[in-house]
PDB file of C-alpha atoms in Angstrom:
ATOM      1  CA  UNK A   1      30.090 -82.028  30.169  1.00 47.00           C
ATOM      2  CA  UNK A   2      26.404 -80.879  29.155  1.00 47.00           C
ATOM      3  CA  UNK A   3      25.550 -84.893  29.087  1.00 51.00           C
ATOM      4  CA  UNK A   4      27.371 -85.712  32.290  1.00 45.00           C
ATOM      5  CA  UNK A   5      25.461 -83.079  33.968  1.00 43.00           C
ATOM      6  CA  UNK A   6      21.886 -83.702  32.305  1.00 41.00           C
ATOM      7  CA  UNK A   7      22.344 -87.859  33.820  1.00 42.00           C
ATOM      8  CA  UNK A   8      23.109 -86.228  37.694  1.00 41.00           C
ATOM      9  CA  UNK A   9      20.166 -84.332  37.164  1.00 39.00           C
ATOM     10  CA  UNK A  10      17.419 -87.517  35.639  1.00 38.00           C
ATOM     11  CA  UNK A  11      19.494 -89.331  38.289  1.00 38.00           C
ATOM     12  CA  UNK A  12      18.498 -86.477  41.312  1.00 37.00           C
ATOM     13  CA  UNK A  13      14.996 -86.640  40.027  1.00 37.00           C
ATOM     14  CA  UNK A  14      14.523 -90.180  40.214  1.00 37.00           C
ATOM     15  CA  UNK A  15      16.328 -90.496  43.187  1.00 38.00           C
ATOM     16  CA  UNK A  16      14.049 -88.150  44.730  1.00 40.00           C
ATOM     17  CA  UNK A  17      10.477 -89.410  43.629  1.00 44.00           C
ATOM     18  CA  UNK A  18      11.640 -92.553  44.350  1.00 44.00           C
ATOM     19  CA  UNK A  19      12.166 -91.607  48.240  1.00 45.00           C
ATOM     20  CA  UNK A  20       8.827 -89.463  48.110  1.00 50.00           C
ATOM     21  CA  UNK A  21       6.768 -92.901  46.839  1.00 58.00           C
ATOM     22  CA  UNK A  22       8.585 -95.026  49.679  1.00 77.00           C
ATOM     23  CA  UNK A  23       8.589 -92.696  52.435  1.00 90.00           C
ATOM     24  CA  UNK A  24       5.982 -94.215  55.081  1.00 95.00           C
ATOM     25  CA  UNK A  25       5.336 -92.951  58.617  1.00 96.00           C
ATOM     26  CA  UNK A  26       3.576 -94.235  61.324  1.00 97.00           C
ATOM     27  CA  UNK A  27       1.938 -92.364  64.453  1.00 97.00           C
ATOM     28  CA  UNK A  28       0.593 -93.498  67.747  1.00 97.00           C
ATOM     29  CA  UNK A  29      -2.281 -91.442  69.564  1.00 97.00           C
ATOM     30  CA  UNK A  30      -4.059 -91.705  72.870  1.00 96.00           C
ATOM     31  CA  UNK A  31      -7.610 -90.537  73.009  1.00 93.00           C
ATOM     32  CA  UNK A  32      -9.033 -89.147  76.111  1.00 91.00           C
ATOM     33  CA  UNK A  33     -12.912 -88.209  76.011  1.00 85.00           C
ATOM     34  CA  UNK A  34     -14.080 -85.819  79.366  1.00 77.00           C
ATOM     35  CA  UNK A  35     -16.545 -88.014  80.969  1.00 68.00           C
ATOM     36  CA  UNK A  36     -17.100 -85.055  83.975  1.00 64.00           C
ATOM     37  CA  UNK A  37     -20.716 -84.606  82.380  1.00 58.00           C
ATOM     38  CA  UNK A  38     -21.891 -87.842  82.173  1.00 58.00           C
ATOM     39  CA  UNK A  39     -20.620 -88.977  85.912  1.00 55.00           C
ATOM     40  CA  UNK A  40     -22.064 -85.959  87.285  1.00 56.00           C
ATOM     41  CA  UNK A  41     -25.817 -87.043  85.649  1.00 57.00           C
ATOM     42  CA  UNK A  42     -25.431 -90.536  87.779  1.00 58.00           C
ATOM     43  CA  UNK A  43     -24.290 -89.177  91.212  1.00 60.00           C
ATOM     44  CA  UNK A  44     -26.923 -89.251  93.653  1.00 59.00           C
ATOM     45  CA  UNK A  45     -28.891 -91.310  91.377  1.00 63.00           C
ATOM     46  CA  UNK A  46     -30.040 -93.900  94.295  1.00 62.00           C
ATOM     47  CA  UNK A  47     -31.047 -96.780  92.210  1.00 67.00           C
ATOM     48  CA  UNK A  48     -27.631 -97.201  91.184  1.00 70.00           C
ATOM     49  CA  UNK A  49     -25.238 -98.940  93.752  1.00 73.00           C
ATOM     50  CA  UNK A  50     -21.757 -98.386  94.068  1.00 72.00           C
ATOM     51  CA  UNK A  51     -20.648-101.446  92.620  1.00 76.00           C
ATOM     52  CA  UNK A  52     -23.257-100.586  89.134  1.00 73.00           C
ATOM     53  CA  UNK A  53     -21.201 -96.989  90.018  1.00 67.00           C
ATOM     54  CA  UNK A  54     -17.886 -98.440  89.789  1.00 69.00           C
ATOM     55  CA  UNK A  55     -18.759-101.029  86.524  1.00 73.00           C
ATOM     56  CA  UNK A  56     -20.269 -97.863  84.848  1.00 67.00           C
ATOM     57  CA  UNK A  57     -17.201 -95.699  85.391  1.00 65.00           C
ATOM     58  CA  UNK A  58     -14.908 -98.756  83.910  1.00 70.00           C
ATOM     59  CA  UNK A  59     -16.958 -98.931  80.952  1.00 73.00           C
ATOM     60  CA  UNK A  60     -17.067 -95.347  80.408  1.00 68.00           C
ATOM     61  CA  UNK A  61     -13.397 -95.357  80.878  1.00 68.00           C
ATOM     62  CA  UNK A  62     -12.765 -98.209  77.858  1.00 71.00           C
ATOM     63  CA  UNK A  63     -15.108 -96.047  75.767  1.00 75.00           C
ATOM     64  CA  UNK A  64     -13.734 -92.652  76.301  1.00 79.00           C
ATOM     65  CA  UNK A  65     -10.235 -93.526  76.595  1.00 88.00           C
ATOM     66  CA  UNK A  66      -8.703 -94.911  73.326  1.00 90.00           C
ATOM     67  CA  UNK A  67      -5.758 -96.329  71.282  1.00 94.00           C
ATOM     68  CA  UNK A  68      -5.234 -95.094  67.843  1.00 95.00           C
ATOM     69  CA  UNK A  69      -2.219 -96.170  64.856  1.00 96.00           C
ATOM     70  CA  UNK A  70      -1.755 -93.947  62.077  1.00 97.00           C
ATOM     71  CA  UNK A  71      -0.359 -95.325  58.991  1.00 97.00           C
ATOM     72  CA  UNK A  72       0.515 -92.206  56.525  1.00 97.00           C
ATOM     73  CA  UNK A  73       2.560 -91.671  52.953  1.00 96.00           C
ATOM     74  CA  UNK A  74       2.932 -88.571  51.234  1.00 94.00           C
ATOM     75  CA  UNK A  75      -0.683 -88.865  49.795  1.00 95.00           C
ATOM     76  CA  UNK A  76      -2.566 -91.049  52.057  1.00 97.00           C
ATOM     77  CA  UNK A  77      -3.544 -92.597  55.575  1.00 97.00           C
ATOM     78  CA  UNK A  78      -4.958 -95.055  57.745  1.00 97.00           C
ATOM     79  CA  UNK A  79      -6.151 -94.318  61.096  1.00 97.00           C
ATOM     80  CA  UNK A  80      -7.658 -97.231  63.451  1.00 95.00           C
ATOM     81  CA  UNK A  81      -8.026 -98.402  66.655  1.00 92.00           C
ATOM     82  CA  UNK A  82      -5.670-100.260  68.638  1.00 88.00           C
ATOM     83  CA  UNK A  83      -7.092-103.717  68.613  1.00 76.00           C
ATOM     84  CA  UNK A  84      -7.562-104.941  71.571  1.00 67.00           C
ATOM     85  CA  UNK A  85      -9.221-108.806  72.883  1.00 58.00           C
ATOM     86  CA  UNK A  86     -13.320-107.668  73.889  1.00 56.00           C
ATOM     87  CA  UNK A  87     -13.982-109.055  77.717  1.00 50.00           C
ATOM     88  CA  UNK A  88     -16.750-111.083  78.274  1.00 49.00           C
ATOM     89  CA  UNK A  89     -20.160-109.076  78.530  1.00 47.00           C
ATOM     90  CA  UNK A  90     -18.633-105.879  75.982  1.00 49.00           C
ATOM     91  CA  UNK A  91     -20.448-106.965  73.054  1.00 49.00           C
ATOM     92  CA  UNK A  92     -23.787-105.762  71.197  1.00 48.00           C
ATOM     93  CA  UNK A  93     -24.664-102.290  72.890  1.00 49.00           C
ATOM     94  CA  UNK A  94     -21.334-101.643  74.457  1.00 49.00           C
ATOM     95  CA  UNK A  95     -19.525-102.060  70.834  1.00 54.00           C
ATOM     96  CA  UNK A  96     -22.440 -99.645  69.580  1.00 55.00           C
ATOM     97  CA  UNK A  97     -21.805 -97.223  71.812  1.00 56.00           C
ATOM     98  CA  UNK A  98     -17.885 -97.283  71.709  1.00 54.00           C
ATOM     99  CA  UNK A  99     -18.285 -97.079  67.590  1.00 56.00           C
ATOM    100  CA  UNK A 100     -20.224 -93.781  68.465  1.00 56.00           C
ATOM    101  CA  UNK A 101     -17.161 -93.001  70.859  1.00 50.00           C
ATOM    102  CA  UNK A 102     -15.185 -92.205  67.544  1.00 51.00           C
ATOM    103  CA  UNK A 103     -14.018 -96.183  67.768  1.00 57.00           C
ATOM    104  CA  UNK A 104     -14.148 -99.174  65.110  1.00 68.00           C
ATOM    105  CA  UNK A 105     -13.426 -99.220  61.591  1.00 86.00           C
ATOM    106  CA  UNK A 106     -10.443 -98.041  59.560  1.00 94.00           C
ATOM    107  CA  UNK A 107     -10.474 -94.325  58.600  1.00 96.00           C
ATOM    108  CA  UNK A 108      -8.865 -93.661  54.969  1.00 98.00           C
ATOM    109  CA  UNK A 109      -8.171 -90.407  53.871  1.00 97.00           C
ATOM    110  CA  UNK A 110      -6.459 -89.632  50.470  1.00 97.00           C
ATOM    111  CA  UNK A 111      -6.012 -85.573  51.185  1.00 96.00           C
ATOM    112  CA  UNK A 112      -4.159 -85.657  47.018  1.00 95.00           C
ATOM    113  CA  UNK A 113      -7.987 -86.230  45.963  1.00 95.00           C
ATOM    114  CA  UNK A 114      -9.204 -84.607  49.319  1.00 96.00           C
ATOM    115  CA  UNK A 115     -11.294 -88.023  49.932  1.00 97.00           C
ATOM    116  CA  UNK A 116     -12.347 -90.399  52.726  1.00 97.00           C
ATOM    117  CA  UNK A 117     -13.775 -93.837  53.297  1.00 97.00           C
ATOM    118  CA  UNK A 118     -14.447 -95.386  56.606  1.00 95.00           C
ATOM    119  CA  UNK A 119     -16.109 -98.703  57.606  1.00 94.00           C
ATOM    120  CA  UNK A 120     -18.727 -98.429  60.410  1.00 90.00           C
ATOM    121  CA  UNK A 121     -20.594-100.934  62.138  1.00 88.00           C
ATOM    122  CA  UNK A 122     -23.665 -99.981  63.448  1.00 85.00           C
ATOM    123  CA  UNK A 123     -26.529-101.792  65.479  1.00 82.00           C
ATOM    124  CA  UNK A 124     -25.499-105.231  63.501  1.00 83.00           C
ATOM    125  CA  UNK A 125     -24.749-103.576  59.759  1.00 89.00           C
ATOM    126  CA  UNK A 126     -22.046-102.598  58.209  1.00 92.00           C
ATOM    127  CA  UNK A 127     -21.669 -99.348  56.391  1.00 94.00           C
ATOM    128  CA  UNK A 128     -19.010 -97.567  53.680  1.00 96.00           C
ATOM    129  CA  UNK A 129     -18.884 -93.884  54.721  1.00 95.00           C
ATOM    130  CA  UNK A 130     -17.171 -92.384  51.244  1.00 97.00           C
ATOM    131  CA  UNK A 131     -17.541 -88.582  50.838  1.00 96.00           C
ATOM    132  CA  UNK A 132     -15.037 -85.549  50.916  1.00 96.00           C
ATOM    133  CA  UNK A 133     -12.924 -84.515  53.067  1.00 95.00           C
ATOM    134  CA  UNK A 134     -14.227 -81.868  55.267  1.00 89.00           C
ATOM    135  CA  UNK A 135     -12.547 -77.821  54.338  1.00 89.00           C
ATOM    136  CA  UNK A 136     -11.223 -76.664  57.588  1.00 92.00           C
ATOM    137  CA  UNK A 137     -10.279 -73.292  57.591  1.00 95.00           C
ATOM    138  CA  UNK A 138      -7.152 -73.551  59.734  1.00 97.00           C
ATOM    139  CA  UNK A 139      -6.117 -69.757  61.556  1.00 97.00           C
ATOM    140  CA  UNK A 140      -2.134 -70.106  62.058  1.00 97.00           C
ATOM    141  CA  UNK A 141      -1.093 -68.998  65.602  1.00 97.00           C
ATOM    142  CA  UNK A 142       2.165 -68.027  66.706  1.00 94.00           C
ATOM    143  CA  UNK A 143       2.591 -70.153  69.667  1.00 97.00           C
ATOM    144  CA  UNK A 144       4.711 -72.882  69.452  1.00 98.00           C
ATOM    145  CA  UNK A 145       5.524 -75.918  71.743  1.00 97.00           C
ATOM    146  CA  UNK A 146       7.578 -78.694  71.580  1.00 98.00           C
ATOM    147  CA  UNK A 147       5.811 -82.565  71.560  1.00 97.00           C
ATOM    148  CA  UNK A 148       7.589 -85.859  71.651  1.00 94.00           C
ATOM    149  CA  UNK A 149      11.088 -83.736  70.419  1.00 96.00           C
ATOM    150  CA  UNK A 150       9.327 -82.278  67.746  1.00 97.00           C
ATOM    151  CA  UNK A 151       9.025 -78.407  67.056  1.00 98.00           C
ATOM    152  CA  UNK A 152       5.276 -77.768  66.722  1.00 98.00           C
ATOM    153  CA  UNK A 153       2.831 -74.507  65.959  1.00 98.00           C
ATOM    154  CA  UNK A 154      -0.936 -74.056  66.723  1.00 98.00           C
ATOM    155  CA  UNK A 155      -3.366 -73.484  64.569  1.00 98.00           C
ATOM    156  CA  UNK A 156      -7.448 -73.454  65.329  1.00 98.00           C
ATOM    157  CA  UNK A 157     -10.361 -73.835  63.111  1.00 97.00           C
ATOM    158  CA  UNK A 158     -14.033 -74.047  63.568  1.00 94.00           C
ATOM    159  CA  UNK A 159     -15.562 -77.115  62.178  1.00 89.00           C
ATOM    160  CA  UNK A 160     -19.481 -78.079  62.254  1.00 85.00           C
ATOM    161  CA  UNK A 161     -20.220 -80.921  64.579  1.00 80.00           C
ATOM    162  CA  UNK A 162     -21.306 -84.637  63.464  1.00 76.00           C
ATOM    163  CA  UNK A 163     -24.212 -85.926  64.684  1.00 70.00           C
ATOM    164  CA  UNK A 164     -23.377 -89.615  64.929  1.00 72.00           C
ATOM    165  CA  UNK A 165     -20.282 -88.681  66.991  1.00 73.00           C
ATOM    166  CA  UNK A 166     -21.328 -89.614  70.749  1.00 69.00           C
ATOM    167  CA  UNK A 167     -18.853 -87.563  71.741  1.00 70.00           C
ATOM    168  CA  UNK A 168     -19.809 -83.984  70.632  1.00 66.00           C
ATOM    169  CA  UNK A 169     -23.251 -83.531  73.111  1.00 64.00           C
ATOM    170  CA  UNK A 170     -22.671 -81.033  75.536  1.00 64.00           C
ATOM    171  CA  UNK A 171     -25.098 -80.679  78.787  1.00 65.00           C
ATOM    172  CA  UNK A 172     -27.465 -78.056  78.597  1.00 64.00           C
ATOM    173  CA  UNK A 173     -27.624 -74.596  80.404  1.00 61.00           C
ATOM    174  CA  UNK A 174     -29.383 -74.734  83.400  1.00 54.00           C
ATOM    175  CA  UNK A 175     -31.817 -72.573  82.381  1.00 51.00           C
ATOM    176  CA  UNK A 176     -32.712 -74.746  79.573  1.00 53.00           C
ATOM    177  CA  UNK A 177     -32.763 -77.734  81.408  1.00 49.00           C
ATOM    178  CA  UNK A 178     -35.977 -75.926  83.279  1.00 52.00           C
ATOM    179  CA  UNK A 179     -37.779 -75.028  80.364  1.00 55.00           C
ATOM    180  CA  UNK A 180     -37.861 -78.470  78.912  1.00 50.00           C
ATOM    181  CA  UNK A 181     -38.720 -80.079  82.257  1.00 50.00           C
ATOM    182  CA  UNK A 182     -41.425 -77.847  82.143  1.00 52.00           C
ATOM    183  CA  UNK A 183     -42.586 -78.633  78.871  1.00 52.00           C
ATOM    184  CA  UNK A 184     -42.303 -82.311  79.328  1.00 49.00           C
ATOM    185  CA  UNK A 185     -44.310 -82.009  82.458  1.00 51.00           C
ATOM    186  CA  UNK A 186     -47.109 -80.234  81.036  1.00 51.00           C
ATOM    187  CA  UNK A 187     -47.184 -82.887  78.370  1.00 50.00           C
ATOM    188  CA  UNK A 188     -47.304 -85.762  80.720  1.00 51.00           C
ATOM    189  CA  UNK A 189     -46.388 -84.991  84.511  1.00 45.00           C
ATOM    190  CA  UNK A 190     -45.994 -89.069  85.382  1.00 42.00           C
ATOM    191  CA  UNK A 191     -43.480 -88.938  82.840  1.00 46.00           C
ATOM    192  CA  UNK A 192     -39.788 -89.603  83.731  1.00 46.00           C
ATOM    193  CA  UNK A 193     -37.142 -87.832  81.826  1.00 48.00           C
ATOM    194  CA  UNK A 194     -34.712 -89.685  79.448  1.00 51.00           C
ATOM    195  CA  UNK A 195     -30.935 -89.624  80.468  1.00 48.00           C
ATOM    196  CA  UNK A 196     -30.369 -87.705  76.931  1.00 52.00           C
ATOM    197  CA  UNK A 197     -32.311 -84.920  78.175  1.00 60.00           C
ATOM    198  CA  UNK A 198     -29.609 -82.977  79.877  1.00 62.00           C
ATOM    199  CA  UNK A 199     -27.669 -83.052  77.003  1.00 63.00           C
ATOM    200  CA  UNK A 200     -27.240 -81.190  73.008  1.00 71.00           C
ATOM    201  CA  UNK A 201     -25.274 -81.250  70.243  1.00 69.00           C
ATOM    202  CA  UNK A 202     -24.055 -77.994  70.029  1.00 71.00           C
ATOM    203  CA  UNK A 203     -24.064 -76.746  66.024  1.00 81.00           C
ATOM    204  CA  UNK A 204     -20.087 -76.115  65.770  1.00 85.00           C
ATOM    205  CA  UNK A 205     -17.106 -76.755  67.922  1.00 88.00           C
ATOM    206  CA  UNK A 206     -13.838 -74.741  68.476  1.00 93.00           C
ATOM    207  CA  UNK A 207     -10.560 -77.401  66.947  1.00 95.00           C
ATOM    208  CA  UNK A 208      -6.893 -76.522  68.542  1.00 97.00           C
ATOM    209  CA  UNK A 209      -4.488 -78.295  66.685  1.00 98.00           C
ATOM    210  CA  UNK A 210      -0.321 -78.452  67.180  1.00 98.00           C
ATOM    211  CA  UNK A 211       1.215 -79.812  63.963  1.00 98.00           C
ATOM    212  CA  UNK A 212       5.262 -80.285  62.888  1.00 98.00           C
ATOM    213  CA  UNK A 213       6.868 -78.956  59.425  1.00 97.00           C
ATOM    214  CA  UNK A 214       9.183 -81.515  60.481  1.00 97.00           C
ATOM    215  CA  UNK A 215       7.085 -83.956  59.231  1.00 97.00           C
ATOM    216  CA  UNK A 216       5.633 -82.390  56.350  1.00 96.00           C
ATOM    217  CA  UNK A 217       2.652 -84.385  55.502  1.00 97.00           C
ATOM    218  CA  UNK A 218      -0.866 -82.822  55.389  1.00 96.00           C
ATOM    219  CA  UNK A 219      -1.814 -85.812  57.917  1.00 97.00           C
ATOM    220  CA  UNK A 220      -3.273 -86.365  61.308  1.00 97.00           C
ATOM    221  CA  UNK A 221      -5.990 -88.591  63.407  1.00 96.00           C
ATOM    222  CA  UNK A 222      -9.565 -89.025  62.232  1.00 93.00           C
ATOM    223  CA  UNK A 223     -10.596 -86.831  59.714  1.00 92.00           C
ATOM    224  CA  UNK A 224      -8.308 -83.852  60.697  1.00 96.00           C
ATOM    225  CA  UNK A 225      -5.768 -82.597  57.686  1.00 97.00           C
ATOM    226  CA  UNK A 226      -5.048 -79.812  55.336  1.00 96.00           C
ATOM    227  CA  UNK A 227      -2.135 -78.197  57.700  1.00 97.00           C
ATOM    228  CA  UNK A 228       1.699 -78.207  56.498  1.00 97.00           C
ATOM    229  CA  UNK A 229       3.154 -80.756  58.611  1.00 97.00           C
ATOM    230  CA  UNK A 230       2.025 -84.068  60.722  1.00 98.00           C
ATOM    231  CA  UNK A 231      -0.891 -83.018  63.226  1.00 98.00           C
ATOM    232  CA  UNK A 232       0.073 -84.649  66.495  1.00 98.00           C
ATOM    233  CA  UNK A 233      -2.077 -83.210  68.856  1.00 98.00           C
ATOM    234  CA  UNK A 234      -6.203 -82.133  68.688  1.00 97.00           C
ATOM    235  CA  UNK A 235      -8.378 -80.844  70.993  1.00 96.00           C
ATOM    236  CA  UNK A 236     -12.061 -80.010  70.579  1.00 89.00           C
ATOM    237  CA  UNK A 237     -12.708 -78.946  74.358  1.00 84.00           C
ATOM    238  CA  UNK A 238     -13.717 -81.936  75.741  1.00 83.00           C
ATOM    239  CA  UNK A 239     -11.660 -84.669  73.485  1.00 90.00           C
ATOM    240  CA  UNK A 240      -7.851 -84.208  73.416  1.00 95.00           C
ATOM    241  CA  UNK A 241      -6.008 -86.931  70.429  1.00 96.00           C
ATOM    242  CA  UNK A 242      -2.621 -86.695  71.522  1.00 97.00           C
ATOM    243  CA  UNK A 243       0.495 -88.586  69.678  1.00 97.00           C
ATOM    244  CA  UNK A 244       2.777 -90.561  72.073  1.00 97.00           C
ATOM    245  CA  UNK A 245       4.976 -91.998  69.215  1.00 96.00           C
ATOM    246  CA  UNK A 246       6.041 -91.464  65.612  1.00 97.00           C
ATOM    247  CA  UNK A 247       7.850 -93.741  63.503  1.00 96.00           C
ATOM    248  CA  UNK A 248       9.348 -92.614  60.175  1.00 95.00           C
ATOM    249  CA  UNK A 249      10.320 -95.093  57.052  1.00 91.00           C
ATOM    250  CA  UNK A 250      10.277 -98.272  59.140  1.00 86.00           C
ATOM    251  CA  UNK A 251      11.718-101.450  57.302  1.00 86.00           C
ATOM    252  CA  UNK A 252       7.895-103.160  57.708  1.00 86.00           C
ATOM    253  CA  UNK A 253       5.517-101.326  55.357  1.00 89.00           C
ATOM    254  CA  UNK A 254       1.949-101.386  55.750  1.00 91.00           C
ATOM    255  CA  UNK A 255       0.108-101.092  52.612  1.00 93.00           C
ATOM    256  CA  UNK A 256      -2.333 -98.082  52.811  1.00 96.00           C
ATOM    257  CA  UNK A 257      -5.632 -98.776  51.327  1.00 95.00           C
ATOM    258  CA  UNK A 258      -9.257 -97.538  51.283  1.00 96.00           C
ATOM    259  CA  UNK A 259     -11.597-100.165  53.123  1.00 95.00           C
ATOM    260  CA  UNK A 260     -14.112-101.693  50.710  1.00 94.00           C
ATOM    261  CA  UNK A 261     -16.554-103.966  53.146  1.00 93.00           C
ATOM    262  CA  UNK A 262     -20.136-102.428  53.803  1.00 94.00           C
ATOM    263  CA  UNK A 263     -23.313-100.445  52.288  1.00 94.00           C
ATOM    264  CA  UNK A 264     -22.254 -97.631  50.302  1.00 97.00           C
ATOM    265  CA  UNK A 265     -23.376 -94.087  52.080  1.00 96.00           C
ATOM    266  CA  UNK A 266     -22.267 -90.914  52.266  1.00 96.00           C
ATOM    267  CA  UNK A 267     -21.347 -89.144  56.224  1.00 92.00           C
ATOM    268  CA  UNK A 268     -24.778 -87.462  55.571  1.00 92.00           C
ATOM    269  CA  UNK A 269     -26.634 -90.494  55.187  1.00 94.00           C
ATOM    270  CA  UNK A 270     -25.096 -92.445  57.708  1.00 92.00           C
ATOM    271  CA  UNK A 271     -25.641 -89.499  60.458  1.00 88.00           C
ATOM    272  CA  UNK A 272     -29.315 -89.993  59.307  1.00 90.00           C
ATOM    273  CA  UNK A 273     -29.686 -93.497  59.825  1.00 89.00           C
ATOM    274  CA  UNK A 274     -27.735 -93.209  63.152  1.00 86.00           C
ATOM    275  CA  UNK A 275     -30.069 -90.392  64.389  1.00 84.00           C
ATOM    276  CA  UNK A 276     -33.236 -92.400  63.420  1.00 87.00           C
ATOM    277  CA  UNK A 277     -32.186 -95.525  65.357  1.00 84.00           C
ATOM    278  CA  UNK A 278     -31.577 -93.776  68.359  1.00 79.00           C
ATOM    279  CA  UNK A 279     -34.891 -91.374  68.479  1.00 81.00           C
ATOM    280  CA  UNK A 280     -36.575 -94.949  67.816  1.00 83.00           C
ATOM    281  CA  UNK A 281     -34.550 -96.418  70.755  1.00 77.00           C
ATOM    282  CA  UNK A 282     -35.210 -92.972  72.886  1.00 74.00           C
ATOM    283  CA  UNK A 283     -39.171 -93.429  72.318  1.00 78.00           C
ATOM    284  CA  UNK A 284     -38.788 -97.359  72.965  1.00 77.00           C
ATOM    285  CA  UNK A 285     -37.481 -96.373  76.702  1.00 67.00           C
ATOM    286  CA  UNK A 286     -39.420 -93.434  77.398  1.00 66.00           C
ATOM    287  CA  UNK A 287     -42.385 -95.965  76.844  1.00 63.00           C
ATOM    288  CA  UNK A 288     -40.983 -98.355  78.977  1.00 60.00           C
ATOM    289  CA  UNK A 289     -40.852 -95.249  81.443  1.00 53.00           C
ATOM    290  CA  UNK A 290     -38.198 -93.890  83.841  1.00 46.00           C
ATOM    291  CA  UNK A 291     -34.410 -94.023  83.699  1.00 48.00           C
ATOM    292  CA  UNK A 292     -34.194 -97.758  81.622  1.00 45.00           C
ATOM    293  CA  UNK A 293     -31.759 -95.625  79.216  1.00 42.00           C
ATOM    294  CA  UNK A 294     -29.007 -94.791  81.880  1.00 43.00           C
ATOM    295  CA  UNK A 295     -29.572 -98.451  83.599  1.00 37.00           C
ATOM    296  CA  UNK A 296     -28.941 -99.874  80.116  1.00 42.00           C
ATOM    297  CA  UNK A 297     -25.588 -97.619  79.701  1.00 38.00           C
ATOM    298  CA  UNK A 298     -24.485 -99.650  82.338  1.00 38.00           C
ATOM    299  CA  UNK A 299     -24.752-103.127  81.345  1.00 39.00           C
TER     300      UNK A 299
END
């Protein structure tokens, strides 16, 4: 009796690892950036026609609005882009620019060793973000909603902002929008102001996420994790990640691997070497004077 029920219980044990090592997920999310902010800093801009209006609204729109798979195990994910064909004319700055948008690459995160790795491409190099996985202090909340049939609970954290993310500058107060206009006018009075100048990157940012026990993986989009269940919906304020599909232990597996193609940096580095290149493209088009930056958004 002892040995009958000592091989059900090896046999439970394997049975279950077994399912744990082959259980596979995958997640689809739609990205929607505010771009309120940046429309409002072209309207009555009169060098800019209606058609450059319209062609800089669709490109803001491919940008800001986004596509995202998530591939996740027990351990591990992959989060990238949807791909998509490029139309004519959306290469070189407009790729930079949508890579800044929180597009390109594939995201890895490992949350068993609490590690990441992402390839980045940025003004023509390629780079291999590896570094931790950032500590969020999640606050459980007791509301609850329901998303895509599955039961779901807030949480919020407050997370520190990254500075080659595009999508974390906020415009400035009004009040200091005067005081540097005054300051770059008594500096040089002929001197137009930059399209970057009515905007910051604020120093943290308030995170709302909704995330299942029904799915109890310690997953979610982009570098968001560390909460007991799948995260399927984020929103920082003016970015909202929202899953419009899960699939659980579909026949087709993917195999979920760290990306290995680029220069070797950590996310410190990299924000560095983003943050020189564009304060060496901001003084390049302040020298060539007046609004060349926001013209050059458009094209």
């Amino acid at each position: 009796m002892k040995s009958i029920i000592l091989t059900f219980t090896l046999l439970l044990v394997y049975l279950t690892s077994n399912a744990q090592k082959d259980f596979q997920g995958m997640a689809v999310y739609e990205s929607k950036t505010s771009t309120a902010d940046f429309k409002s800093r072209f309207e009555g801009n009169k060098e800019i026609t209606p058609e450059m209006q319209k062609m800089i609204e669709e490109r803001m729109k491919k940008m800001f609005e986004k596509t995202f798979i998530l591939n996740f195990d027990k351990s591990a994910s992959i989060y990238k882009e949807e791909e998509k064909l490029d139309a004519p004319g959306q290469q070189g700055g407009f790729r930079m620019m949508s890579s800044m948008m929180g597009g390109g690459g594939t995201y890895y995160k490992n949350v068993k060793d609490k590690s990441y790795t992402v390839d980045k491409e940025f003004m023509g190099k390629e780079f291999l973000v590896k570094d931790s996985l950032p500590k969020l202090n999640w606050k459980m909340e007791s509301e609850t909603r329901v998303i895509g049939g599955y039961n779901c609970f807030k949480a919020t954290a407050v997370r520190p902002v990254s500075q080659s993310d595009f999508r974390n500058f906020r415009p400035k107060k009004e009040a200091d929008k005067k005081d540097d206009t005054a300051k770059t006018e008594d500096k040089d009075k002929e001197k137009k102001t930059n399209f970057m100048d009515d905007f910051e990157l604020p120093k943290e940012i308030t995170i709302t996420a909704w995330y299942t026990p029904e799915i109890p993986v310690s997953q979610g989009p982009e570098s968001y994790w560390g909460l007991p269940g799948l995260i399927l919906e984020v929103n920082d304020g003016k970015t909202v990640i929202l899953c419009s599909k899960v699939v659980l232990n579909a026949k087709d597996k993917v195999d979920i691997k760290a990306p290995t193609n680029g220069k070797v940096v950590s996310q410190k580095e990299y924000d560095e070497t983003v943050i020189k290149k564009m304060e060496e493209m901001r003084q390049m088009y302040d020298g060539q004077g007046g609004n060349r930056m926001q013209m050059r958004f458009g094209h």
